[in-house]
């Protein structure tokens, strides 16, 4: 069973339910019950509660409807970090797509020279997709993120340049105040994945040739 942080599970042998708040090792997880007590348990001793649907289970490759060029939004791609609604110790990473492009996205993590593909899929225009989860208290142990994004549209609009975000998320990235994230309907931290468009000052450029 492919269990993830934030999943709602039920113990097989006991009348206990709760959310997965820690992945201890490949066989053991930590489940926090209704009394906020984290219980270590073998992953084989829990089952997913029916009706608890992952938002990443279905990936559609159906092209998004074309947006008129005059209304086409070209900017607004972010990596958002929010805490789990049921356990503040769990952090979820979402790709936020406020643009009119479809985004073909791949996330690979790297830790001590070991690589792992975490997510691959399409993020539709004006939607979000959860791509990774981690223990918020273990931020110093988080792997390096390599996020690669290609844009696509059926509209008569030039695609964006490929985005490659390759870095570690550190405590200083979360030292700023949380922002309201409209598409997620909750507050969190936002990291822009788009480089600000450079503005060339013609006079300064001209002057530089005569120094």
mmCIF file with all atom_site columns, C-alpha atoms in Angstrom:
data_model
loop_
_atom_site.group_PDB
_atom_site.id
_atom_site.type_symbol
_atom_site.label_atom_id
_atom_site.label_alt_id
_atom_site.label_comp_id
_atom_site.label_asym_id
_atom_site.label_entity_id
_atom_site.label_seq_id
_atom_site.pdbx_PDB_ins_code
_atom_site.Cartn_x
_atom_site.Cartn_y
_atom_site.Cartn_z
_atom_site.occupancy
_atom_site.B_iso_or_equiv
_atom_site.pdbx_formal_charge
_atom_site.auth_seq_id
_atom_site.auth_comp_id
_atom_site.auth_asym_id
_atom_site.auth_atom_id
_atom_site.pdbx_PDB_model_num
ATOM 1   C CA . UNK A 1 1   ? 0.000   0.000  0.000   1.00 0.00 ? 1   UNK A CA 1
ATOM 2   C CA . UNK A 1 2   ? 1.388   3.392  -0.987  1.00 0.00 ? 2   UNK A CA 1
ATOM 3   C CA . UNK A 1 3   ? 0.781   5.404  2.194   1.00 0.00 ? 3   UNK A CA 1
ATOM 4   C CA . UNK A 1 4   ? 1.562   9.122  2.371   1.00 0.00 ? 4   UNK A CA 1
ATOM 5   C CA . UNK A 1 5   ? 1.844   11.833 5.005   1.00 0.00 ? 5   UNK A CA 1
ATOM 6   C CA . UNK A 1 6   ? -1.625  13.203 5.733   1.00 0.00 ? 6   UNK A CA 1
ATOM 7   C CA . UNK A 1 7   ? -3.485  9.982  4.833   1.00 0.00 ? 7   UNK A CA 1
ATOM 8   C CA . UNK A 1 8   ? -6.387  9.060  7.128   1.00 0.00 ? 8   UNK A CA 1
ATOM 9   C CA . UNK A 1 9   ? -6.016  5.443  8.254   1.00 0.00 ? 9   UNK A CA 1
ATOM 10  C CA . UNK A 1 10  ? -7.592  2.884  10.572  1.00 0.00 ? 10  UNK A CA 1
ATOM 11  C CA . UNK A 1 11  ? -5.716  0.291  12.622  1.00 0.00 ? 11  UNK A CA 1
ATOM 12  C CA . UNK A 1 12  ? -6.458  -3.277 11.557  1.00 0.00 ? 12  UNK A CA 1
ATOM 13  C CA . UNK A 1 13  ? -6.339  -4.821 15.040  1.00 0.00 ? 13  UNK A CA 1
ATOM 14  C CA . UNK A 1 14  ? -7.557  -1.906 17.177  1.00 0.00 ? 14  UNK A CA 1
ATOM 15  C CA . UNK A 1 15  ? -10.369 0.630  17.139  1.00 0.00 ? 15  UNK A CA 1
ATOM 16  C CA . UNK A 1 16  ? -8.040  3.560  16.391  1.00 0.00 ? 16  UNK A CA 1
ATOM 17  C CA . UNK A 1 17  ? -8.111  6.050  13.524  1.00 0.00 ? 17  UNK A CA 1
ATOM 18  C CA . UNK A 1 18  ? -5.849  8.936  12.725  1.00 0.00 ? 18  UNK A CA 1
ATOM 19  C CA . UNK A 1 19  ? -3.670  10.757 10.244  1.00 0.00 ? 19  UNK A CA 1
ATOM 20  C CA . UNK A 1 20  ? -0.200  9.681  9.179   1.00 0.00 ? 20  UNK A CA 1
ATOM 21  C CA . UNK A 1 21  ? 2.151   12.329 10.545  1.00 0.00 ? 21  UNK A CA 1
ATOM 22  C CA . UNK A 1 22  ? 5.512   10.597 10.154  1.00 0.00 ? 22  UNK A CA 1
ATOM 23  C CA . UNK A 1 23  ? 7.188   8.059  7.871   1.00 0.00 ? 23  UNK A CA 1
ATOM 24  C CA . UNK A 1 24  ? 9.638   6.403  10.279  1.00 0.00 ? 24  UNK A CA 1
ATOM 25  C CA . UNK A 1 25  ? 11.127  3.893  7.848   1.00 0.00 ? 25  UNK A CA 1
ATOM 26  C CA . UNK A 1 26  ? 10.010  1.729  4.929   1.00 0.00 ? 26  UNK A CA 1
ATOM 27  C CA . UNK A 1 27  ? 7.955   -0.503 7.267   1.00 0.00 ? 27  UNK A CA 1
ATOM 28  C CA . UNK A 1 28  ? 6.870   1.828  10.087  1.00 0.00 ? 28  UNK A CA 1
ATOM 29  C CA . UNK A 1 29  ? 4.753   4.974  10.245  1.00 0.00 ? 29  UNK A CA 1
ATOM 30  C CA . UNK A 1 30  ? 3.554   7.355  12.936  1.00 0.00 ? 30  UNK A CA 1
ATOM 31  C CA . UNK A 1 31  ? -0.217  7.879  13.238  1.00 0.00 ? 31  UNK A CA 1
ATOM 32  C CA . UNK A 1 32  ? -1.614  10.765 15.301  1.00 0.00 ? 32  UNK A CA 1
ATOM 33  C CA . UNK A 1 33  ? -5.002  9.918  16.825  1.00 0.00 ? 33  UNK A CA 1
ATOM 34  C CA . UNK A 1 34  ? -7.836  12.203 17.934  1.00 0.00 ? 34  UNK A CA 1
ATOM 35  C CA . UNK A 1 35  ? -6.005  12.864 21.229  1.00 0.00 ? 35  UNK A CA 1
ATOM 36  C CA . UNK A 1 36  ? -2.987  14.274 19.325  1.00 0.00 ? 36  UNK A CA 1
ATOM 37  C CA . UNK A 1 37  ? -0.889  11.288 20.398  1.00 0.00 ? 37  UNK A CA 1
ATOM 38  C CA . UNK A 1 38  ? 1.473   9.913  17.750  1.00 0.00 ? 38  UNK A CA 1
ATOM 39  C CA . UNK A 1 39  ? 1.540   6.108  17.696  1.00 0.00 ? 39  UNK A CA 1
ATOM 40  C CA . UNK A 1 40  ? 4.283   4.157  15.875  1.00 0.00 ? 40  UNK A CA 1
ATOM 41  C CA . UNK A 1 41  ? 2.756   1.261  13.929  1.00 0.00 ? 41  UNK A CA 1
ATOM 42  C CA . UNK A 1 42  ? 3.712   -1.116 11.149  1.00 0.00 ? 42  UNK A CA 1
ATOM 43  C CA . UNK A 1 43  ? 2.361   0.101  7.827   1.00 0.00 ? 43  UNK A CA 1
ATOM 44  C CA . UNK A 1 44  ? 0.936   -3.380 7.264   1.00 0.00 ? 44  UNK A CA 1
ATOM 45  C CA . UNK A 1 45  ? -1.258  -2.935 10.363  1.00 0.00 ? 45  UNK A CA 1
ATOM 46  C CA . UNK A 1 46  ? -3.299  0.004  9.020   1.00 0.00 ? 46  UNK A CA 1
ATOM 47  C CA . UNK A 1 47  ? -5.685  0.488  6.155   1.00 0.00 ? 47  UNK A CA 1
ATOM 48  C CA . UNK A 1 48  ? -6.773  3.615  4.296   1.00 0.00 ? 48  UNK A CA 1
ATOM 49  C CA . UNK A 1 49  ? -10.223 4.777  5.316   1.00 0.00 ? 49  UNK A CA 1
ATOM 50  C CA . UNK A 1 50  ? -12.580 4.556  2.330   1.00 0.00 ? 50  UNK A CA 1
ATOM 51  C CA . UNK A 1 51  ? -13.596 7.956  1.029   1.00 0.00 ? 51  UNK A CA 1
ATOM 52  C CA . UNK A 1 52  ? -10.214 9.483  1.805   1.00 0.00 ? 52  UNK A CA 1
ATOM 53  C CA . UNK A 1 53  ? -9.268  10.403 -1.769  1.00 0.00 ? 53  UNK A CA 1
ATOM 54  C CA . UNK A 1 54  ? -5.818  11.656 -2.762  1.00 0.00 ? 54  UNK A CA 1
ATOM 55  C CA . UNK A 1 55  ? -5.897  14.773 -4.890  1.00 0.00 ? 55  UNK A CA 1
ATOM 56  C CA . UNK A 1 56  ? -3.097  13.341 -7.047  1.00 0.00 ? 56  UNK A CA 1
ATOM 57  C CA . UNK A 1 57  ? -4.702  10.004 -7.882  1.00 0.00 ? 57  UNK A CA 1
ATOM 58  C CA . UNK A 1 58  ? -6.098  11.127 -11.219 1.00 0.00 ? 58  UNK A CA 1
ATOM 59  C CA . UNK A 1 59  ? -3.952  12.833 -13.822 1.00 0.00 ? 59  UNK A CA 1
ATOM 60  C CA . UNK A 1 60  ? -5.740  14.018 -16.940 1.00 0.00 ? 60  UNK A CA 1
ATOM 61  C CA . UNK A 1 61  ? -3.953  14.565 -20.231 1.00 0.00 ? 61  UNK A CA 1
ATOM 62  C CA . UNK A 1 62  ? -6.991  16.188 -21.819 1.00 0.00 ? 62  UNK A CA 1
ATOM 63  C CA . UNK A 1 63  ? -6.039  19.561 -23.334 1.00 0.00 ? 63  UNK A CA 1
ATOM 64  C CA . UNK A 1 64  ? -7.448  22.558 -21.504 1.00 0.00 ? 64  UNK A CA 1
ATOM 65  C CA . UNK A 1 65  ? -9.944  24.755 -23.372 1.00 0.00 ? 65  UNK A CA 1
ATOM 66  C CA . UNK A 1 66  ? -8.257  27.543 -25.305 1.00 0.00 ? 66  UNK A CA 1
ATOM 67  C CA . UNK A 1 67  ? -8.315  30.968 -23.666 1.00 0.00 ? 67  UNK A CA 1
ATOM 68  C CA . UNK A 1 68  ? -8.722  34.056 -25.886 1.00 0.00 ? 68  UNK A CA 1
ATOM 69  C CA . UNK A 1 69  ? -5.370  35.771 -26.315 1.00 0.00 ? 69  UNK A CA 1
ATOM 70  C CA . UNK A 1 70  ? -6.661  39.003 -24.812 1.00 0.00 ? 70  UNK A CA 1
ATOM 71  C CA . UNK A 1 71  ? -7.549  37.174 -21.571 1.00 0.00 ? 71  UNK A CA 1
ATOM 72  C CA . UNK A 1 72  ? -4.492  34.892 -21.501 1.00 0.00 ? 72  UNK A CA 1
ATOM 73  C CA . UNK A 1 73  ? -2.561  35.053 -18.216 1.00 0.00 ? 73  UNK A CA 1
ATOM 74  C CA . UNK A 1 74  ? 1.148   34.372 -18.635 1.00 0.00 ? 74  UNK A CA 1
ATOM 75  C CA . UNK A 1 75  ? 2.472   34.842 -15.095 1.00 0.00 ? 75  UNK A CA 1
ATOM 76  C CA . UNK A 1 76  ? 1.704   33.141 -11.796 1.00 0.00 ? 76  UNK A CA 1
ATOM 77  C CA . UNK A 1 77  ? 3.590   29.893 -11.115 1.00 0.00 ? 77  UNK A CA 1
ATOM 78  C CA . UNK A 1 78  ? 4.490   29.213 -7.486  1.00 0.00 ? 78  UNK A CA 1
ATOM 79  C CA . UNK A 1 79  ? 5.622   26.518 -5.089  1.00 0.00 ? 79  UNK A CA 1
ATOM 80  C CA . UNK A 1 80  ? 3.366   26.764 -2.031  1.00 0.00 ? 80  UNK A CA 1
ATOM 81  C CA . UNK A 1 81  ? 4.006   25.246 1.365   1.00 0.00 ? 81  UNK A CA 1
ATOM 82  C CA . UNK A 1 82  ? 1.040   24.779 3.710   1.00 0.00 ? 82  UNK A CA 1
ATOM 83  C CA . UNK A 1 83  ? 0.512   22.804 6.896   1.00 0.00 ? 83  UNK A CA 1
ATOM 84  C CA . UNK A 1 84  ? -1.896  19.883 6.972   1.00 0.00 ? 84  UNK A CA 1
ATOM 85  C CA . UNK A 1 85  ? -5.408  20.851 8.056   1.00 0.00 ? 85  UNK A CA 1
ATOM 86  C CA . UNK A 1 86  ? -5.461  17.969 10.557  1.00 0.00 ? 86  UNK A CA 1
ATOM 87  C CA . UNK A 1 87  ? -1.864  18.037 11.815  1.00 0.00 ? 87  UNK A CA 1
ATOM 88  C CA . UNK A 1 88  ? 0.307   21.165 11.894  1.00 0.00 ? 88  UNK A CA 1
ATOM 89  C CA . UNK A 1 89  ? 3.432   18.980 12.058  1.00 0.00 ? 89  UNK A CA 1
ATOM 90  C CA . UNK A 1 90  ? 2.944   17.874 8.430   1.00 0.00 ? 90  UNK A CA 1
ATOM 91  C CA . UNK A 1 91  ? 3.816   20.183 5.524   1.00 0.00 ? 91  UNK A CA 1
ATOM 92  C CA . UNK A 1 92  ? 2.427   19.796 2.003   1.00 0.00 ? 92  UNK A CA 1
ATOM 93  C CA . UNK A 1 93  ? 4.032   21.272 -1.106  1.00 0.00 ? 93  UNK A CA 1
ATOM 94  C CA . UNK A 1 94  ? 1.661   22.363 -3.865  1.00 0.00 ? 94  UNK A CA 1
ATOM 95  C CA . UNK A 1 95  ? 2.400   23.630 -7.340  1.00 0.00 ? 95  UNK A CA 1
ATOM 96  C CA . UNK A 1 96  ? 0.196   26.687 -7.909  1.00 0.00 ? 96  UNK A CA 1
ATOM 97  C CA . UNK A 1 97  ? -0.689  27.458 -11.522 1.00 0.00 ? 97  UNK A CA 1
ATOM 98  C CA . UNK A 1 98  ? -2.451  30.809 -11.824 1.00 0.00 ? 98  UNK A CA 1
ATOM 99  C CA . UNK A 1 99  ? -1.598  31.047 -15.526 1.00 0.00 ? 99  UNK A CA 1
ATOM 100 C CA . UNK A 1 100 ? -3.602  30.029 -18.593 1.00 0.00 ? 100 UNK A CA 1
ATOM 101 C CA . UNK A 1 101 ? -0.934  27.478 -19.560 1.00 0.00 ? 101 UNK A CA 1
ATOM 102 C CA . UNK A 1 102 ? -1.036  23.761 -18.882 1.00 0.00 ? 102 UNK A CA 1
ATOM 103 C CA . UNK A 1 103 ? 2.104   22.834 -16.957 1.00 0.00 ? 103 UNK A CA 1
ATOM 104 C CA . UNK A 1 104 ? 3.919   19.555 -17.529 1.00 0.00 ? 104 UNK A CA 1
ATOM 105 C CA . UNK A 1 105 ? 5.675   19.058 -14.217 1.00 0.00 ? 105 UNK A CA 1
ATOM 106 C CA . UNK A 1 106 ? 8.300   16.723 -12.783 1.00 0.00 ? 106 UNK A CA 1
ATOM 107 C CA . UNK A 1 107 ? 9.643   16.714 -9.213  1.00 0.00 ? 107 UNK A CA 1
ATOM 108 C CA . UNK A 1 108 ? 12.771  14.772 -8.245  1.00 0.00 ? 108 UNK A CA 1
ATOM 109 C CA . UNK A 1 109 ? 14.342  14.895 -4.786  1.00 0.00 ? 109 UNK A CA 1
ATOM 110 C CA . UNK A 1 110 ? 18.024  14.389 -3.998  1.00 0.00 ? 110 UNK A CA 1
ATOM 111 C CA . UNK A 1 111 ? 19.452  13.398 -0.627  1.00 0.00 ? 111 UNK A CA 1
ATOM 112 C CA . UNK A 1 112 ? 23.077  12.347 -0.083  1.00 0.00 ? 112 UNK A CA 1
ATOM 113 C CA . UNK A 1 113 ? 23.482  11.528 -3.758  1.00 0.00 ? 113 UNK A CA 1
ATOM 114 C CA . UNK A 1 114 ? 20.295  9.438  -3.947  1.00 0.00 ? 114 UNK A CA 1
ATOM 115 C CA . UNK A 1 115 ? 17.557  10.566 -6.349  1.00 0.00 ? 115 UNK A CA 1
ATOM 116 C CA . UNK A 1 116 ? 13.833  9.812  -6.189  1.00 0.00 ? 116 UNK A CA 1
ATOM 117 C CA . UNK A 1 117 ? 11.062  10.771 -8.585  1.00 0.00 ? 117 UNK A CA 1
ATOM 118 C CA . UNK A 1 118 ? 8.256   12.169 -6.430  1.00 0.00 ? 118 UNK A CA 1
ATOM 119 C CA . UNK A 1 119 ? 5.716   13.519 -8.919  1.00 0.00 ? 119 UNK A CA 1
ATOM 120 C CA . UNK A 1 120 ? 5.072   13.737 -12.643 1.00 0.00 ? 120 UNK A CA 1
ATOM 121 C CA . UNK A 1 121 ? 1.910   15.065 -14.227 1.00 0.00 ? 121 UNK A CA 1
ATOM 122 C CA . UNK A 1 122 ? -0.053  17.914 -15.751 1.00 0.00 ? 122 UNK A CA 1
ATOM 123 C CA . UNK A 1 123 ? -1.264  20.887 -13.728 1.00 0.00 ? 123 UNK A CA 1
ATOM 124 C CA . UNK A 1 124 ? -4.221  22.505 -15.488 1.00 0.00 ? 124 UNK A CA 1
ATOM 125 C CA . UNK A 1 125 ? -4.650  26.300 -15.760 1.00 0.00 ? 125 UNK A CA 1
ATOM 126 C CA . UNK A 1 126 ? -5.793  28.054 -12.582 1.00 0.00 ? 126 UNK A CA 1
ATOM 127 C CA . UNK A 1 127 ? -5.450  24.915 -10.432 1.00 0.00 ? 127 UNK A CA 1
ATOM 128 C CA . UNK A 1 128 ? -3.092  23.427 -7.855  1.00 0.00 ? 128 UNK A CA 1
ATOM 129 C CA . UNK A 1 129 ? -1.520  20.017 -7.389  1.00 0.00 ? 129 UNK A CA 1
ATOM 130 C CA . UNK A 1 130 ? 0.026   18.524 -4.256  1.00 0.00 ? 130 UNK A CA 1
ATOM 131 C CA . UNK A 1 131 ? 3.464   17.222 -5.236  1.00 0.00 ? 131 UNK A CA 1
ATOM 132 C CA . UNK A 1 132 ? 5.261   16.397 -1.968  1.00 0.00 ? 132 UNK A CA 1
ATOM 133 C CA . UNK A 1 133 ? 4.782   16.101 1.811   1.00 0.00 ? 133 UNK A CA 1
ATOM 134 C CA . UNK A 1 134 ? 7.254   16.218 4.700   1.00 0.00 ? 134 UNK A CA 1
ATOM 135 C CA . UNK A 1 135 ? 7.567   16.637 8.462   1.00 0.00 ? 135 UNK A CA 1
ATOM 136 C CA . UNK A 1 136 ? 7.707   20.386 9.121   1.00 0.00 ? 136 UNK A CA 1
ATOM 137 C CA . UNK A 1 137 ? 10.002  19.900 12.119  1.00 0.00 ? 137 UNK A CA 1
ATOM 138 C CA . UNK A 1 138 ? 12.558  18.050 9.985   1.00 0.00 ? 138 UNK A CA 1
ATOM 139 C CA . UNK A 1 139 ? 13.206  20.955 7.624   1.00 0.00 ? 139 UNK A CA 1
ATOM 140 C CA . UNK A 1 140 ? 16.974  20.606 8.085   1.00 0.00 ? 140 UNK A CA 1
ATOM 141 C CA . UNK A 1 141 ? 16.658  17.030 6.779   1.00 0.00 ? 141 UNK A CA 1
ATOM 142 C CA . UNK A 1 142 ? 14.535  17.816 3.735   1.00 0.00 ? 142 UNK A CA 1
ATOM 143 C CA . UNK A 1 143 ? 16.042  16.724 0.420   1.00 0.00 ? 143 UNK A CA 1
ATOM 144 C CA . UNK A 1 144 ? 17.042  19.042 -2.380  1.00 0.00 ? 144 UNK A CA 1
ATOM 145 C CA . UNK A 1 145 ? 14.179  19.732 -4.792  1.00 0.00 ? 145 UNK A CA 1
ATOM 146 C CA . UNK A 1 146 ? 14.562  19.598 -8.575  1.00 0.00 ? 146 UNK A CA 1
ATOM 147 C CA . UNK A 1 147 ? 11.339  20.870 -10.105 1.00 0.00 ? 147 UNK A CA 1
ATOM 148 C CA . UNK A 1 148 ? 11.146  21.029 -13.908 1.00 0.00 ? 148 UNK A CA 1
ATOM 149 C CA . UNK A 1 149 ? 8.199   22.672 -15.671 1.00 0.00 ? 149 UNK A CA 1
ATOM 150 C CA . UNK A 1 150 ? 7.195   22.990 -19.333 1.00 0.00 ? 150 UNK A CA 1
ATOM 151 C CA . UNK A 1 151 ? 4.237   25.114 -20.452 1.00 0.00 ? 151 UNK A CA 1
ATOM 152 C CA . UNK A 1 152 ? 1.714   24.321 -23.174 1.00 0.00 ? 152 UNK A CA 1
ATOM 153 C CA . UNK A 1 153 ? -1.377  25.907 -24.696 1.00 0.00 ? 153 UNK A CA 1
ATOM 154 C CA . UNK A 1 154 ? -3.572  25.527 -27.763 1.00 0.00 ? 154 UNK A CA 1
ATOM 155 C CA . UNK A 1 155 ? -3.912  29.324 -27.916 1.00 0.00 ? 155 UNK A CA 1
ATOM 156 C CA . UNK A 1 156 ? -1.813  31.460 -30.249 1.00 0.00 ? 156 UNK A CA 1
ATOM 157 C CA . UNK A 1 157 ? 0.588   32.350 -27.442 1.00 0.00 ? 157 UNK A CA 1
ATOM 158 C CA . UNK A 1 158 ? 4.324   31.689 -27.166 1.00 0.00 ? 158 UNK A CA 1
ATOM 159 C CA . UNK A 1 159 ? 5.147   29.047 -24.520 1.00 0.00 ? 159 UNK A CA 1
ATOM 160 C CA . UNK A 1 160 ? 7.161   30.137 -21.502 1.00 0.00 ? 160 UNK A CA 1
ATOM 161 C CA . UNK A 1 161 ? 10.810  29.228 -21.218 1.00 0.00 ? 161 UNK A CA 1
ATOM 162 C CA . UNK A 1 162 ? 11.295  25.949 -19.297 1.00 0.00 ? 162 UNK A CA 1
ATOM 163 C CA . UNK A 1 163 ? 11.475  26.441 -15.534 1.00 0.00 ? 163 UNK A CA 1
ATOM 164 C CA . UNK A 1 164 ? 14.087  24.561 -13.501 1.00 0.00 ? 164 UNK A CA 1
ATOM 165 C CA . UNK A 1 165 ? 13.983  25.052 -9.724  1.00 0.00 ? 165 UNK A CA 1
ATOM 166 C CA . UNK A 1 166 ? 16.927  23.216 -8.156  1.00 0.00 ? 166 UNK A CA 1
ATOM 167 C CA . UNK A 1 167 ? 17.569  24.060 -4.508  1.00 0.00 ? 167 UNK A CA 1
ATOM 168 C CA . UNK A 1 168 ? 17.097  23.211 -0.848  1.00 0.00 ? 168 UNK A CA 1
ATOM 169 C CA . UNK A 1 169 ? 14.237  24.778 1.086   1.00 0.00 ? 169 UNK A CA 1
ATOM 170 C CA . UNK A 1 170 ? 15.691  26.300 4.261   1.00 0.00 ? 170 UNK A CA 1
ATOM 171 C CA . UNK A 1 171 ? 14.283  27.844 7.410   1.00 0.00 ? 171 UNK A CA 1
ATOM 172 C CA . UNK A 1 172 ? 14.901  31.366 6.091   1.00 0.00 ? 172 UNK A CA 1
ATOM 173 C CA . UNK A 1 173 ? 12.455  30.636 3.236   1.00 0.00 ? 173 UNK A CA 1
ATOM 174 C CA . UNK A 1 174 ? 9.740   30.231 5.875   1.00 0.00 ? 174 UNK A CA 1
ATOM 175 C CA . UNK A 1 175 ? 10.780  33.207 8.005   1.00 0.00 ? 175 UNK A CA 1
ATOM 176 C CA . UNK A 1 176 ? 8.422   35.540 6.151   1.00 0.00 ? 176 UNK A CA 1
ATOM 177 C CA . UNK A 1 177 ? 4.743   35.903 7.002   1.00 0.00 ? 177 UNK A CA 1
ATOM 178 C CA . UNK A 1 178 ? 2.264   33.452 5.511   1.00 0.00 ? 178 UNK A CA 1
ATOM 179 C CA . UNK A 1 179 ? 0.077   34.663 2.642   1.00 0.00 ? 179 UNK A CA 1
ATOM 180 C CA . UNK A 1 180 ? -3.500  33.858 1.752   1.00 0.00 ? 180 UNK A CA 1
ATOM 181 C CA . UNK A 1 181 ? -3.380  31.359 -1.131  1.00 0.00 ? 181 UNK A CA 1
ATOM 182 C CA . UNK A 1 182 ? -6.663  31.781 -2.958  1.00 0.00 ? 182 UNK A CA 1
ATOM 183 C CA . UNK A 1 183 ? -6.628  28.511 -4.900  1.00 0.00 ? 183 UNK A CA 1
ATOM 184 C CA . UNK A 1 184 ? -5.905  26.519 -1.725  1.00 0.00 ? 184 UNK A CA 1
ATOM 185 C CA . UNK A 1 185 ? -8.245  28.566 0.474   1.00 0.00 ? 185 UNK A CA 1
ATOM 186 C CA . UNK A 1 186 ? -5.693  28.707 3.290   1.00 0.00 ? 186 UNK A CA 1
ATOM 187 C CA . UNK A 1 187 ? -2.571  30.571 4.331   1.00 0.00 ? 187 UNK A CA 1
ATOM 188 C CA . UNK A 1 188 ? 0.930   29.386 3.545   1.00 0.00 ? 188 UNK A CA 1
ATOM 189 C CA . UNK A 1 189 ? 4.348   30.297 2.198   1.00 0.00 ? 189 UNK A CA 1
ATOM 190 C CA . UNK A 1 190 ? 4.770   31.117 -1.494  1.00 0.00 ? 190 UNK A CA 1
ATOM 191 C CA . UNK A 1 191 ? 7.956   30.759 -3.533  1.00 0.00 ? 191 UNK A CA 1
ATOM 192 C CA . UNK A 1 192 ? 7.825   32.259 -7.028  1.00 0.00 ? 192 UNK A CA 1
ATOM 193 C CA . UNK A 1 193 ? 9.180   29.924 -9.697  1.00 0.00 ? 193 UNK A CA 1
ATOM 194 C CA . UNK A 1 194 ? 9.403   32.617 -12.362 1.00 0.00 ? 194 UNK A CA 1
ATOM 195 C CA . UNK A 1 195 ? 12.377  34.892 -12.841 1.00 0.00 ? 195 UNK A CA 1
ATOM 196 C CA . UNK A 1 196 ? 11.343  38.558 -12.927 1.00 0.00 ? 196 UNK A CA 1
ATOM 197 C CA . UNK A 1 197 ? 11.550  39.886 -16.462 1.00 0.00 ? 197 UNK A CA 1
ATOM 198 C CA . UNK A 1 198 ? 14.698  41.970 -16.846 1.00 0.00 ? 198 UNK A CA 1
ATOM 199 C CA . UNK A 1 199 ? 14.252  45.576 -17.952 1.00 0.00 ? 199 UNK A CA 1
ATOM 200 C CA . UNK A 1 200 ? 17.067  47.038 -20.023 1.00 0.00 ? 200 UNK A CA 1
ATOM 201 C CA . UNK A 1 201 ? 17.843  50.680 -19.361 1.00 0.00 ? 201 UNK A CA 1
ATOM 202 C CA . UNK A 1 202 ? 18.926  51.935 -22.787 1.00 0.00 ? 202 UNK A CA 1
ATOM 203 C CA . UNK A 1 203 ? 20.754  55.004 -21.387 1.00 0.00 ? 203 UNK A CA 1
ATOM 204 C CA . UNK A 1 204 ? 22.787  52.933 -18.890 1.00 0.00 ? 204 UNK A CA 1
ATOM 205 C CA . UNK A 1 205 ? 23.592  50.397 -21.584 1.00 0.00 ? 205 UNK A CA 1
ATOM 206 C CA . UNK A 1 206 ? 24.725  53.185 -23.939 1.00 0.00 ? 206 UNK A CA 1
ATOM 207 C CA . UNK A 1 207 ? 26.847  54.812 -21.230 1.00 0.00 ? 207 UNK A CA 1
ATOM 208 C CA . UNK A 1 208 ? 28.560  51.522 -20.406 1.00 0.00 ? 208 UNK A CA 1
ATOM 209 C CA . UNK A 1 209 ? 30.144  51.444 -23.868 1.00 0.00 ? 209 UNK A CA 1
ATOM 210 C CA . UNK A 1 210 ? 31.902  54.750 -23.252 1.00 0.00 ? 210 UNK A CA 1
ATOM 211 C CA . UNK A 1 211 ? 33.411  53.998 -19.843 1.00 0.00 ? 211 UNK A CA 1
#
